[in-house]
PDB file of C-alpha atoms in Angstrom:
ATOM      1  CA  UNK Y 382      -3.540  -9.006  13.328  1.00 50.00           C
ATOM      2  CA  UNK Y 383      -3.410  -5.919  10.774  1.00 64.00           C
ATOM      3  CA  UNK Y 384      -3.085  -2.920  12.257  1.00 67.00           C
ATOM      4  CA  UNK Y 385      -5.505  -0.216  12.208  1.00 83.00           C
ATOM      5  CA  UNK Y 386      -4.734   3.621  11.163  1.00 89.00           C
ATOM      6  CA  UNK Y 387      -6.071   6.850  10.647  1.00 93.00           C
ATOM      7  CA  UNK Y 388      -7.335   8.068   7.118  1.00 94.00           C
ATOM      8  CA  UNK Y 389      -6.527  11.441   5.846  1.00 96.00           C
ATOM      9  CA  UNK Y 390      -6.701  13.169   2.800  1.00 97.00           C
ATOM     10  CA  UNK Y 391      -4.009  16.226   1.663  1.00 98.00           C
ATOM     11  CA  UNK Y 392      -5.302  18.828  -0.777  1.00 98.00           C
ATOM     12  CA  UNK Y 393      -1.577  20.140  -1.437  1.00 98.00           C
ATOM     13  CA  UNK Y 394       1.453  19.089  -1.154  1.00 98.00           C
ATOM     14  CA  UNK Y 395       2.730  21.650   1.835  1.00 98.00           C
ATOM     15  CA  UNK Y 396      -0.544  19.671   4.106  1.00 98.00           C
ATOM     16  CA  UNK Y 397       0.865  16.086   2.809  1.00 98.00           C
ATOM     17  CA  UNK Y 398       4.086  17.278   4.723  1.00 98.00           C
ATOM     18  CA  UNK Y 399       2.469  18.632   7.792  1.00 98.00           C
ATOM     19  CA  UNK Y 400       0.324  15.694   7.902  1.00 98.00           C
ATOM     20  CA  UNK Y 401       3.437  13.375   8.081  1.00 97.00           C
ATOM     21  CA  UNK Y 402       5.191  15.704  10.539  1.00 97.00           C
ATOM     22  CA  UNK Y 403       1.663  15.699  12.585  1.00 97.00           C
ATOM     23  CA  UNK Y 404       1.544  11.788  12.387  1.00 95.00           C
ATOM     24  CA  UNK Y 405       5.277  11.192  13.010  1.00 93.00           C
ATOM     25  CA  UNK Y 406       7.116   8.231  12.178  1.00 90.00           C
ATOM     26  CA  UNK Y 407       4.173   5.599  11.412  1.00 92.00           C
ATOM     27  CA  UNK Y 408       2.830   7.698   8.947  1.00 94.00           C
ATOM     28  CA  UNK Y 409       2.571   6.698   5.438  1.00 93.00           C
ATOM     29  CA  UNK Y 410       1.698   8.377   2.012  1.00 95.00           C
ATOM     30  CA  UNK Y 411      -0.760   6.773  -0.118  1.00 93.00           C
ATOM     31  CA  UNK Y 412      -0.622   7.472  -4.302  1.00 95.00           C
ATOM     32  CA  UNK Y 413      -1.875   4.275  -6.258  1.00 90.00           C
ATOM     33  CA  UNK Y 414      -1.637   2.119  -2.733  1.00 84.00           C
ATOM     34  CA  UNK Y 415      -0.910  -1.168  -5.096  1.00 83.00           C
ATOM     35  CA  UNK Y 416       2.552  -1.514  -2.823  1.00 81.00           C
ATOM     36  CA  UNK Y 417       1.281  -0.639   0.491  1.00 78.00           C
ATOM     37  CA  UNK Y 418      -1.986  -1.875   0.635  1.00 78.00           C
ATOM     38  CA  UNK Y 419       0.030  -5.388  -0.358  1.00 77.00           C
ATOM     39  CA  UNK Y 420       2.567  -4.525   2.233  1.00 70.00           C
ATOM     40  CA  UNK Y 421      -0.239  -3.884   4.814  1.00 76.00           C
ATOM     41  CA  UNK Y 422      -1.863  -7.160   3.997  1.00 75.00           C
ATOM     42  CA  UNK Y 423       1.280  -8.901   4.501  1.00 74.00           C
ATOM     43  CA  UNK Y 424       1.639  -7.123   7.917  1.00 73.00           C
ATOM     44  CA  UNK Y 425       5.379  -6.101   6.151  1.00 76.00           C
ATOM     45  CA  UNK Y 426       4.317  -2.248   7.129  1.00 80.00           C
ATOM     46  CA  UNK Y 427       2.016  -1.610  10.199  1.00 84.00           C
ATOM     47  CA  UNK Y 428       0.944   2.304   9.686  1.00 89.00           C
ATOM     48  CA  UNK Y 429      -0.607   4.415  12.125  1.00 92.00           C
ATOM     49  CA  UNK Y 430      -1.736   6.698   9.568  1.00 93.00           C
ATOM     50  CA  UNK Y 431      -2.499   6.799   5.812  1.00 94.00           C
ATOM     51  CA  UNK Y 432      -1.842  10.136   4.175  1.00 96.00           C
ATOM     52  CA  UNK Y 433      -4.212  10.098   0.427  1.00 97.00           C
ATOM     53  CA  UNK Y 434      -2.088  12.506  -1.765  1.00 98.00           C
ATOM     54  CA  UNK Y 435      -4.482  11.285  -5.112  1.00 96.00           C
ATOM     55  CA  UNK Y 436      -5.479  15.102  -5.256  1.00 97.00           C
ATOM     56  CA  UNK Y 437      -2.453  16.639  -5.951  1.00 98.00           C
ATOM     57  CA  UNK Y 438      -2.555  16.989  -9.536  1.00 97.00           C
ATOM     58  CA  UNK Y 439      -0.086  19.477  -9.800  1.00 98.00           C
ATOM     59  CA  UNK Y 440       2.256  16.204  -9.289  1.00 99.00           C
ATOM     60  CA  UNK Y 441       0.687  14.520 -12.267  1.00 99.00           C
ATOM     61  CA  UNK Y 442       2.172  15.375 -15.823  1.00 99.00           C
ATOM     62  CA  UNK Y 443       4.942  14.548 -18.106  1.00 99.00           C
ATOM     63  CA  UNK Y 444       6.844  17.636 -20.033  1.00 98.00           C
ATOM     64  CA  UNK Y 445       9.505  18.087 -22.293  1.00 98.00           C
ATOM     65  CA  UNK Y 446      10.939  21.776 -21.364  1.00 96.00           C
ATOM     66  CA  UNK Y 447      14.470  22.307 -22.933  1.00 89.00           C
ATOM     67  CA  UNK Y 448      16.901  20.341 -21.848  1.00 95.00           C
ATOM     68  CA  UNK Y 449      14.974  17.249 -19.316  1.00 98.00           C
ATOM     69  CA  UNK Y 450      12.138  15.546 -19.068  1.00 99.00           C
ATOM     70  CA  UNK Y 451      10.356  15.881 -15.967  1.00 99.00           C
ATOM     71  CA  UNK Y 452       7.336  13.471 -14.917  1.00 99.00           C
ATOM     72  CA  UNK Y 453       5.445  13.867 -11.807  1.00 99.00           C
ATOM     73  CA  UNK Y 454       5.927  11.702  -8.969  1.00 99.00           C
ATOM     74  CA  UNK Y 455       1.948  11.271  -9.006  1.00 99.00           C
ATOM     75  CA  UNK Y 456       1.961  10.264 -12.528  1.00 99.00           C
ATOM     76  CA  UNK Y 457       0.361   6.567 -13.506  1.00 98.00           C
ATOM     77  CA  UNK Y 458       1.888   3.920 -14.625  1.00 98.00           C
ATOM     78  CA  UNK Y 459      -0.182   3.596 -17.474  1.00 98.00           C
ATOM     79  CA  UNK Y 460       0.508   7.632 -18.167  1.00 99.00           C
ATOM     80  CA  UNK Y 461       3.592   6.895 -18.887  1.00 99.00           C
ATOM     81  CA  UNK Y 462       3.036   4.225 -20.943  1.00 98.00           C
ATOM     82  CA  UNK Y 463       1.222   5.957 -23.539  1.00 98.00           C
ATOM     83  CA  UNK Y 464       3.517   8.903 -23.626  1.00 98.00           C
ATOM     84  CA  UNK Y 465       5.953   7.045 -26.193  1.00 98.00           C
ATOM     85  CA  UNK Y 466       5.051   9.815 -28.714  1.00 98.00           C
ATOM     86  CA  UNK Y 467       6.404  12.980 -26.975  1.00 98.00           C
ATOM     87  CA  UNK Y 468      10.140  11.851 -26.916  1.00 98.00           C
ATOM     88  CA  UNK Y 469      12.563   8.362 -27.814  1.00 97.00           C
ATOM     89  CA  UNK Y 470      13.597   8.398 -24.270  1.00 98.00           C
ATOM     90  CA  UNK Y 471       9.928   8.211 -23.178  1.00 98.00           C
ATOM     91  CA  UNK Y 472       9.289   5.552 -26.124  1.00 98.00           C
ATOM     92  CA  UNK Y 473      11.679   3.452 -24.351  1.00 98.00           C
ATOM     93  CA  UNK Y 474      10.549   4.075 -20.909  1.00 98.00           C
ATOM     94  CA  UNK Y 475       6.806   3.125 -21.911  1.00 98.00           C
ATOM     95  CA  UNK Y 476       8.123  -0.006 -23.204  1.00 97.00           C
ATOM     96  CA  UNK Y 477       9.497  -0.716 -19.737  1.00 96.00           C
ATOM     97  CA  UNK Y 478       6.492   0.097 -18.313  1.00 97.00           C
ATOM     98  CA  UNK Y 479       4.546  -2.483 -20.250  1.00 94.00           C
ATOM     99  CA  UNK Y 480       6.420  -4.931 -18.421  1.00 92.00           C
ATOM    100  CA  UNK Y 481       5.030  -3.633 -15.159  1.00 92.00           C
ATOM    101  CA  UNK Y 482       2.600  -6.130 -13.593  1.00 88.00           C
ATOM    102  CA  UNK Y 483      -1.211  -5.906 -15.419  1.00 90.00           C
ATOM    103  CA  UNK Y 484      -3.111  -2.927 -16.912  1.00 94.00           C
ATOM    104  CA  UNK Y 485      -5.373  -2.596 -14.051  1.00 94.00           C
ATOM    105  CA  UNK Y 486      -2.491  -2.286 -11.782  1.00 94.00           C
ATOM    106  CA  UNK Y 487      -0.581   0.435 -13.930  1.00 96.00           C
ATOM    107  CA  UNK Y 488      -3.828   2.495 -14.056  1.00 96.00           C
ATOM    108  CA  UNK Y 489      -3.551   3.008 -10.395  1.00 96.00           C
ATOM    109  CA  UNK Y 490       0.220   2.655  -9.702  1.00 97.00           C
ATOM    110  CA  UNK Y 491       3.117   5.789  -9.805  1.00 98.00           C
ATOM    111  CA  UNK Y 492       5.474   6.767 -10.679  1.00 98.00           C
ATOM    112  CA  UNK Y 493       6.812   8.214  -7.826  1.00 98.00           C
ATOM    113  CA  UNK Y 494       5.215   5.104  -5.932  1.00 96.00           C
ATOM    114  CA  UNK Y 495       6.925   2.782  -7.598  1.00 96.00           C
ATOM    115  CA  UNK Y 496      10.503   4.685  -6.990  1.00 98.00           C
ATOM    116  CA  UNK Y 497       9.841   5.138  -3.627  1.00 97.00           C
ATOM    117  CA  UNK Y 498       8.829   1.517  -2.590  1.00 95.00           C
ATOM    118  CA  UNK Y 499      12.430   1.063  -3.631  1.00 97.00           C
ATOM    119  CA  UNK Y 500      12.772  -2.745  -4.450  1.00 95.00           C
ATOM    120  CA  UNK Y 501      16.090  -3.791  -6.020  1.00 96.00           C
ATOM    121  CA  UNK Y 502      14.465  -5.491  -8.907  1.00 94.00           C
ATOM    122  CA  UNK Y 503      11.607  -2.926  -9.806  1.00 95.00           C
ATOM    123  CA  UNK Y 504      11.958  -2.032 -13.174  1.00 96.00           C
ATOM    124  CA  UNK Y 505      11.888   1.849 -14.049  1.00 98.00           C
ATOM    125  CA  UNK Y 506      15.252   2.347 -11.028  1.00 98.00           C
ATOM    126  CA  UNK Y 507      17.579   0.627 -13.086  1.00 98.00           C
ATOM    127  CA  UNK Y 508      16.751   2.953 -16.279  1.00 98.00           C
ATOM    128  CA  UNK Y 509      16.689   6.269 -14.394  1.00 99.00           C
ATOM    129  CA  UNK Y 510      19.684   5.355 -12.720  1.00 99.00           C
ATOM    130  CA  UNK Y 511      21.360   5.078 -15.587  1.00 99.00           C
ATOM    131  CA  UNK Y 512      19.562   8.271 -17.467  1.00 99.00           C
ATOM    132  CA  UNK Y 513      21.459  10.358 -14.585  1.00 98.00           C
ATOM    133  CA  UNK Y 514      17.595  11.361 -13.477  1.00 99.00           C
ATOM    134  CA  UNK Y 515      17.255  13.425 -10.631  1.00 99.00           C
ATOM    135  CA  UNK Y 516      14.737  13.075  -8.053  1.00 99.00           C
ATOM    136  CA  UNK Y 517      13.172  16.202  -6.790  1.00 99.00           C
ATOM    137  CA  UNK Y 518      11.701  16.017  -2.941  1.00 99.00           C
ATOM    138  CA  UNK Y 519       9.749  18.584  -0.851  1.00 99.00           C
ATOM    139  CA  UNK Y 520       9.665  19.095   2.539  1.00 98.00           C
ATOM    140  CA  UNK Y 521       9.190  21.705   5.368  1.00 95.00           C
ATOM    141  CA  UNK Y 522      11.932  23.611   4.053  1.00 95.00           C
ATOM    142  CA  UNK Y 523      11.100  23.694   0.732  1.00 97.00           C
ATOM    143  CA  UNK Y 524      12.599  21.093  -2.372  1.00 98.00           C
ATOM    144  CA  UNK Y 525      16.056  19.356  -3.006  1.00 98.00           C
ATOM    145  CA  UNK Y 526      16.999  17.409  -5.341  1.00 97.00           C
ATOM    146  CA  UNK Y 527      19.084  14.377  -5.050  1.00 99.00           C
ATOM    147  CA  UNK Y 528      20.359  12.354  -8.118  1.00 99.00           C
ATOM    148  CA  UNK Y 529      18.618   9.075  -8.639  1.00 98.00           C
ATOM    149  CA  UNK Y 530      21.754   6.699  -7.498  1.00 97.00           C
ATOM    150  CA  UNK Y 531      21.720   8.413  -4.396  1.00 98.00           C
ATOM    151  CA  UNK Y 532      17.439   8.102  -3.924  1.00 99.00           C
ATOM    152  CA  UNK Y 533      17.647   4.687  -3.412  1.00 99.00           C
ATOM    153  CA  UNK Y 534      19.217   3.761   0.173  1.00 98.00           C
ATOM    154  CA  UNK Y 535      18.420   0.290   0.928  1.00 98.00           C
ATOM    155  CA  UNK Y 536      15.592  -2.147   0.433  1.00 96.00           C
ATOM    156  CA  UNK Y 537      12.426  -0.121   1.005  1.00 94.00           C
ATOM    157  CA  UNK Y 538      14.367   2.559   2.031  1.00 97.00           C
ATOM    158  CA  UNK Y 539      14.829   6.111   0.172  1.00 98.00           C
ATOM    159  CA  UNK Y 540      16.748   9.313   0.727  1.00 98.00           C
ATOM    160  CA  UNK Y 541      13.072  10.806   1.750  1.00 98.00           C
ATOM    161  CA  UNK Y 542      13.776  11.697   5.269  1.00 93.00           C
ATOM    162  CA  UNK Y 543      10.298  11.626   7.677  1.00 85.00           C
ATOM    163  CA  UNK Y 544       7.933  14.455   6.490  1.00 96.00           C
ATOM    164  CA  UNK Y 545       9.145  15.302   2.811  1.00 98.00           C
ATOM    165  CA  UNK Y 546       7.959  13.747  -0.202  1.00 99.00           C
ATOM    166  CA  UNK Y 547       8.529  12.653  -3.742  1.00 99.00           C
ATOM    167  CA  UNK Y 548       7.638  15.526  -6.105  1.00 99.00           C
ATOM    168  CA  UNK Y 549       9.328  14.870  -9.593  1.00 99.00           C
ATOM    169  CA  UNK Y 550      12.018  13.038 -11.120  1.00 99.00           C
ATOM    170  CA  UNK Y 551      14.141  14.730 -14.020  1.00 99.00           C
ATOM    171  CA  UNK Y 552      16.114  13.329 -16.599  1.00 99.00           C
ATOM    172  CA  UNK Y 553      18.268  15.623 -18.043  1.00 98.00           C
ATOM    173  CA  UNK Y 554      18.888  15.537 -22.154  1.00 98.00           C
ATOM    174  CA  UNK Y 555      21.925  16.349 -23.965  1.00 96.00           C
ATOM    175  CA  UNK Y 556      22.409  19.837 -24.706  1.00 94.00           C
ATOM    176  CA  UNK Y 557      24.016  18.037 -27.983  1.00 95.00           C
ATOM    177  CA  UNK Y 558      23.171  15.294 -29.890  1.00 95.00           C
ATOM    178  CA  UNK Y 559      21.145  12.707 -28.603  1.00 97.00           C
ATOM    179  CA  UNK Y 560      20.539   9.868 -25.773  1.00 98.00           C
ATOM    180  CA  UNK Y 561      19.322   6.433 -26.277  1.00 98.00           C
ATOM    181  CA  UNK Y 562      17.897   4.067 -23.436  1.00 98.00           C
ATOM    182  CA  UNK Y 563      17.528   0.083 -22.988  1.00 98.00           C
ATOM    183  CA  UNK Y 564      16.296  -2.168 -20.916  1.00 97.00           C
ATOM    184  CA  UNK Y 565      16.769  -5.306 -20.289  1.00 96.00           C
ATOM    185  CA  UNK Y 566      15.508  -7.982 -17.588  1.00 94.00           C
ATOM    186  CA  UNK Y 567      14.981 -11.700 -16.356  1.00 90.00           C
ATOM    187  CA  UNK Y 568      11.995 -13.280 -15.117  1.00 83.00           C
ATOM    188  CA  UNK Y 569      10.011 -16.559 -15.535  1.00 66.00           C
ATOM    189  CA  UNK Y 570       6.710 -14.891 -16.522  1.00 66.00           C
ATOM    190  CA  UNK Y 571       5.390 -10.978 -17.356  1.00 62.00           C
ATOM    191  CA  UNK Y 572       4.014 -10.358 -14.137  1.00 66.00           C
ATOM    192  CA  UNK Y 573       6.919 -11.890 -12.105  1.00 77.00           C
ATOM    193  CA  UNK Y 574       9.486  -9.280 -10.384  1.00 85.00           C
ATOM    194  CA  UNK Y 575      12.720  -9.713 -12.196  1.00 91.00           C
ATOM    195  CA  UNK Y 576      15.443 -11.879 -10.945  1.00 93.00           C
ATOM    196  CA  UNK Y 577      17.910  -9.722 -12.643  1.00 95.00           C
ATOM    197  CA  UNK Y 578      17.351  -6.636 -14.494  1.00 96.00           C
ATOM    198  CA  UNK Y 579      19.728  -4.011 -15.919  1.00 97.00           C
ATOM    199  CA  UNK Y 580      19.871  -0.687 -18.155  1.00 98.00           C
ATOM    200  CA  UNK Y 581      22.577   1.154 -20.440  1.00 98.00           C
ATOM    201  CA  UNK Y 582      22.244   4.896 -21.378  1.00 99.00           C
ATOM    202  CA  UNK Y 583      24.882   5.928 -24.010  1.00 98.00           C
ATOM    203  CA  UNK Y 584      25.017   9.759 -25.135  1.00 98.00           C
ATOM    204  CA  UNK Y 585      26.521  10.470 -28.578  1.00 98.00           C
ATOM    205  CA  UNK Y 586      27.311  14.395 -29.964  1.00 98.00           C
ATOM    206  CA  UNK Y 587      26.488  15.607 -32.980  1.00 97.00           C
ATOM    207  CA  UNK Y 588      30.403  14.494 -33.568  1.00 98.00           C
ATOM    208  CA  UNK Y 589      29.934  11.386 -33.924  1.00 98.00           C
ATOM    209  CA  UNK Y 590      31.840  10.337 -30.471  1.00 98.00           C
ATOM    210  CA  UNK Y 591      30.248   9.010 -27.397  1.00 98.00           C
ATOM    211  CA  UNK Y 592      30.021  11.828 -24.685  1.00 98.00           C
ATOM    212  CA  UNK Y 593      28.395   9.713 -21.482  1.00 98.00           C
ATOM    213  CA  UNK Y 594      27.274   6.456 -20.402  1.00 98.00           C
ATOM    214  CA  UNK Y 595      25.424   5.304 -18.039  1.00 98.00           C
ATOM    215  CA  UNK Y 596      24.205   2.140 -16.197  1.00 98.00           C
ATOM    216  CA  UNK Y 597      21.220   1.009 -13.778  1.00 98.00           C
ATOM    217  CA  UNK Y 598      21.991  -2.262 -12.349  1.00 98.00           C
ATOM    218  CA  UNK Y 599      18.610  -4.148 -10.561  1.00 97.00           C
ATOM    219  CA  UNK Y 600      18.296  -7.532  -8.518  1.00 95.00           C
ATOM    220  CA  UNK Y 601      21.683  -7.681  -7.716  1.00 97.00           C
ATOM    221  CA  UNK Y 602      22.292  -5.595  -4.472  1.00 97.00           C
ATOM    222  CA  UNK Y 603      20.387  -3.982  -1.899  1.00 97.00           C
ATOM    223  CA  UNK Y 604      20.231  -0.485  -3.732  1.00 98.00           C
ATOM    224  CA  UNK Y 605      20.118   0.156  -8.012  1.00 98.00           C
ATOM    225  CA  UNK Y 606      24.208   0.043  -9.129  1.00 98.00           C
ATOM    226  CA  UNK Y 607      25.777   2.474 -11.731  1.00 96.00           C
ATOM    227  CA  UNK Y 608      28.897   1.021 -12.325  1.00 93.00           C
ATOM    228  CA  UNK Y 609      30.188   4.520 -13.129  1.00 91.00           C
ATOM    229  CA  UNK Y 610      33.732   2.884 -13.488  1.00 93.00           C
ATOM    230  CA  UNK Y 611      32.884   1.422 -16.575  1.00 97.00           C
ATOM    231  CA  UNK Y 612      31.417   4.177 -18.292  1.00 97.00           C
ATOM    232  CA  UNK Y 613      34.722   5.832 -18.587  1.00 95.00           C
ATOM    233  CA  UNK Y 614      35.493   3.037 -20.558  1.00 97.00           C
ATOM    234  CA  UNK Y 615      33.597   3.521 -23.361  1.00 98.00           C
ATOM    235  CA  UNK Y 616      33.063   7.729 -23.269  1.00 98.00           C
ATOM    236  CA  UNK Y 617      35.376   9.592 -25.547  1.00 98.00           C
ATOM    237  CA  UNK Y 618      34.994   6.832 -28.019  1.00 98.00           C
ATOM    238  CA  UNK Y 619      33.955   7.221 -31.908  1.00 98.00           C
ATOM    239  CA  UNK Y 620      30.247   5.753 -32.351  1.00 98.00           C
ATOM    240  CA  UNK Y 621      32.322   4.096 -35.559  1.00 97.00           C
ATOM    241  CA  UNK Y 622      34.572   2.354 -33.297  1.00 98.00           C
ATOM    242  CA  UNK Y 623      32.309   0.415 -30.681  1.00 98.00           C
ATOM    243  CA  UNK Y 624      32.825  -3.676 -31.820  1.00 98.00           C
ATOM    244  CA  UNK Y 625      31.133  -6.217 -30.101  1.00 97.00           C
ATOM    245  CA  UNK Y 626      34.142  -7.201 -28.007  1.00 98.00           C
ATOM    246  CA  UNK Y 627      34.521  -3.088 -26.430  1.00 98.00           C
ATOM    247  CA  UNK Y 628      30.798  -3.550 -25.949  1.00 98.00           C
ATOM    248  CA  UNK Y 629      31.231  -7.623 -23.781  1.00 98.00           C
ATOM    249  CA  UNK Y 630      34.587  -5.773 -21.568  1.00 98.00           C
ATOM    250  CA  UNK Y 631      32.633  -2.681 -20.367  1.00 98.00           C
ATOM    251  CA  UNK Y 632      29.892  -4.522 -20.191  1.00 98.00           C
ATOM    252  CA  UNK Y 633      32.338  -7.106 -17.901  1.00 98.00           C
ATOM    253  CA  UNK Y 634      33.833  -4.186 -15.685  1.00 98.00           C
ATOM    254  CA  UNK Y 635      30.448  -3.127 -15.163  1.00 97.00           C
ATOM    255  CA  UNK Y 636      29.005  -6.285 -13.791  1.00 97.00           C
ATOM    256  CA  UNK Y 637      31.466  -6.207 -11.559  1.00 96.00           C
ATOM    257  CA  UNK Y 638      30.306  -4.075  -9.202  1.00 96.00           C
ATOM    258  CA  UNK Y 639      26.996  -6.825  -8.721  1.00 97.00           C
ATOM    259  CA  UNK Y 640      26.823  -8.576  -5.550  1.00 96.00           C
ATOM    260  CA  UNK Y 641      23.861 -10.887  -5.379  1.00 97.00           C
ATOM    261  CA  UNK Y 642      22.423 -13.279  -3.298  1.00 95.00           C
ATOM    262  CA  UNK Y 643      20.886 -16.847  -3.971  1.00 96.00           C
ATOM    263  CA  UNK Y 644      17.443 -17.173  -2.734  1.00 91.00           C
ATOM    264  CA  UNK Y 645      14.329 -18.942  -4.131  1.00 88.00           C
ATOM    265  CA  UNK Y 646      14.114 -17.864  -6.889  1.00 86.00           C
ATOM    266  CA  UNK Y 647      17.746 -17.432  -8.889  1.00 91.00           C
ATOM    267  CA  UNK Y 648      21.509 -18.293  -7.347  1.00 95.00           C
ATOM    268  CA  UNK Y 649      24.078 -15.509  -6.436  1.00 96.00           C
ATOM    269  CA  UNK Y 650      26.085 -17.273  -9.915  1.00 96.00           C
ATOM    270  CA  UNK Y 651      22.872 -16.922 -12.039  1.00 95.00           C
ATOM    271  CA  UNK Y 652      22.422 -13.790 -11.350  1.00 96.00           C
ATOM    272  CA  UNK Y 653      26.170 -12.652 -11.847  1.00 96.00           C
ATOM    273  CA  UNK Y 654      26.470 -14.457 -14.936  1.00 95.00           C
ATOM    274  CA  UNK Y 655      23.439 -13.057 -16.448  1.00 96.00           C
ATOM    275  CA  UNK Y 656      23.558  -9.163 -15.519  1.00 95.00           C
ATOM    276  CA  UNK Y 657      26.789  -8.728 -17.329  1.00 96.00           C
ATOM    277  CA  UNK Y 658      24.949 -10.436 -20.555  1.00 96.00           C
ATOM    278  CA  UNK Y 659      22.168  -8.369 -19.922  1.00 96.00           C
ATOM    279  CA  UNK Y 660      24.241  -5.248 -19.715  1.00 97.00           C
ATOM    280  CA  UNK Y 661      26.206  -6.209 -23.007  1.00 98.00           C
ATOM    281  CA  UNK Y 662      22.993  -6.950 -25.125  1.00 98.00           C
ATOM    282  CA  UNK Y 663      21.064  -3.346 -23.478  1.00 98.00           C
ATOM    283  CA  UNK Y 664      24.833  -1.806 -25.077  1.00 98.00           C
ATOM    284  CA  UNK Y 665      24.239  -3.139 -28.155  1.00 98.00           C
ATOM    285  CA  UNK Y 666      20.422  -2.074 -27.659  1.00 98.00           C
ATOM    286  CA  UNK Y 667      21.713   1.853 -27.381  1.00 98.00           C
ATOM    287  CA  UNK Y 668      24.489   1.494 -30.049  1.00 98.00           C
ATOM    288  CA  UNK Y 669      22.372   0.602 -33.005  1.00 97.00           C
ATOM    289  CA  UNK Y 670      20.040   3.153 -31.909  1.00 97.00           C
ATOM    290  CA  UNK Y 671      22.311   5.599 -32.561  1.00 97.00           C
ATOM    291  CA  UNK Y 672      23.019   4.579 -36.086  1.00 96.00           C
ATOM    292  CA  UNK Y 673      26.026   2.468 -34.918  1.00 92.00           C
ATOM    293  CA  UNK Y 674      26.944  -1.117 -36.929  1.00 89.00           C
ATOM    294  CA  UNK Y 675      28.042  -3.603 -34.778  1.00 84.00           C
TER     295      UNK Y 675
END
């Protein structure tokens, strides 16, 4: 039997915190709802409250102020995806956003929802990981920020500890040159989660050389991998120098760090064999991007 709850609704965020301190540990926040009211019908969740935070527009916006990009955790799905104008990296994330279940679901869905349902295969995680975004959380004692590897702590589970919530997420741009983004993922049909996703984020200065890379690994652990080993591989390097075969051995190290399981719906070997192809081709993505000729 579904479990019943109490219905509130928080006109800023300081009350969305009480509220959850109030409510204690059943207590759950409600943006879009697409993930918990499916979670609720599939008794996965029982709450014994439901906190409505749809007011808060102060948490719903996307701006470009120096050096990051910072989106609201209450921003839509569908927001997002028609922000591809303001900024390449944002071009890139609508594009992943597109791939997001169906229109009418994106129109209600978050941003911050979607980070903080924290599924291994969702599709934005891998992408932010590997942008080096920072998630920015509120709470009693004011905000923290917490970098985006470090957000995601398990399957459903975030760094969001009892009454604070999601706020923002910030990706931070290169003070010179520029960063390119790709994505790249495996499933049987649009709407279908991924059975193996992964992204590349390569930064290249104005000299021509490679000055950070970084990786968002999905589907293949409990948590989003970065694989921060293999960056080093590749940073320092002259945009002129990348070849294919640089590209397939970071690209290698990097899908080392996967560890995934077989279940339904891909095996363990699948999945391994794929997210380091995936990984190569979303390298090649960001190279050519930057001018490069591979």
């Amino acid at each position: 039997m579904k479990s019943s709850f109490t219905y509130q609704r928080a006109t800023t965020p300081a009350e969305a915190v009480a509220l959850l301190a109030e409510k204690g540990a059943g207590a759950k926040i409600w943006a879009g709802g697409t993930d918990m009211t499916l979670h609720w019908q599939q008794e996965k969740t029982k709450p014994t409250a439901c906190i409505d935070i749809r007011d808060l527009k102060e948490l719903d916006y996307i701006r470009i102020e120096g050096d990051a990009i910072r989106i609201g955790a209450l921003t839509s799905l569908a927001t997002l995806e028609r922000s591809a104008d303001q900024h390449h990296v944002l071009a890139s994330l609508s594009e992943i956003t597109k791939l997001m279940a169906t229109p009418q679901t994106r129109t209600l869905a978050t941003v911050g929802g979607n980070l903080c349902n924290a599924s291994p295969a969702a599709d934005l995680s891998p992408a932010f990981v590997a942008l080096g975004a920072r998630a920015k959380i509120f709470g009693k004692d004011g905000s923290r920020d917490v970098a985006m590897f470090d957000f995601f702590q398990g399957v459903n589970k975030t760094a969001l500890n009892g009454a604070e919530i999601l706020e923002e997420v910030t990706i931070p741009l290169p003070s010179d040159g520029e960063i390119h983004v790709s994505y790249r993922r495996i499933d049987r049909t649009v709407v279908d989660i991924a059975l193996v996703n992964g992204s590349a984020a390569v930064s290249v200065g104005s000299d021509g050389v490679i000055s950070k890379v970084g990786f968002g690994l999905g589907a293949v652990a409990p948590i989003i991998l970065d694989a921060s080993d293999a960056s080093a591989e590749l940073e320092g390097t002259a945009l002129a120098d990348v070849s294919i075969d640089k590209l397939a051995a970071v690209a290698a190290t990097a899908a080392k760090h996967a560890k995934p399981i077989s279940d339904i719906r891909a095996s363990a070997g699948y999945r391994q064999d794929m997210v380091e192809i995936m990984l190569r081709r979303a390298l090649e993505d960001t190279i050519k991007n930057h001018g490069g000729t591979i």
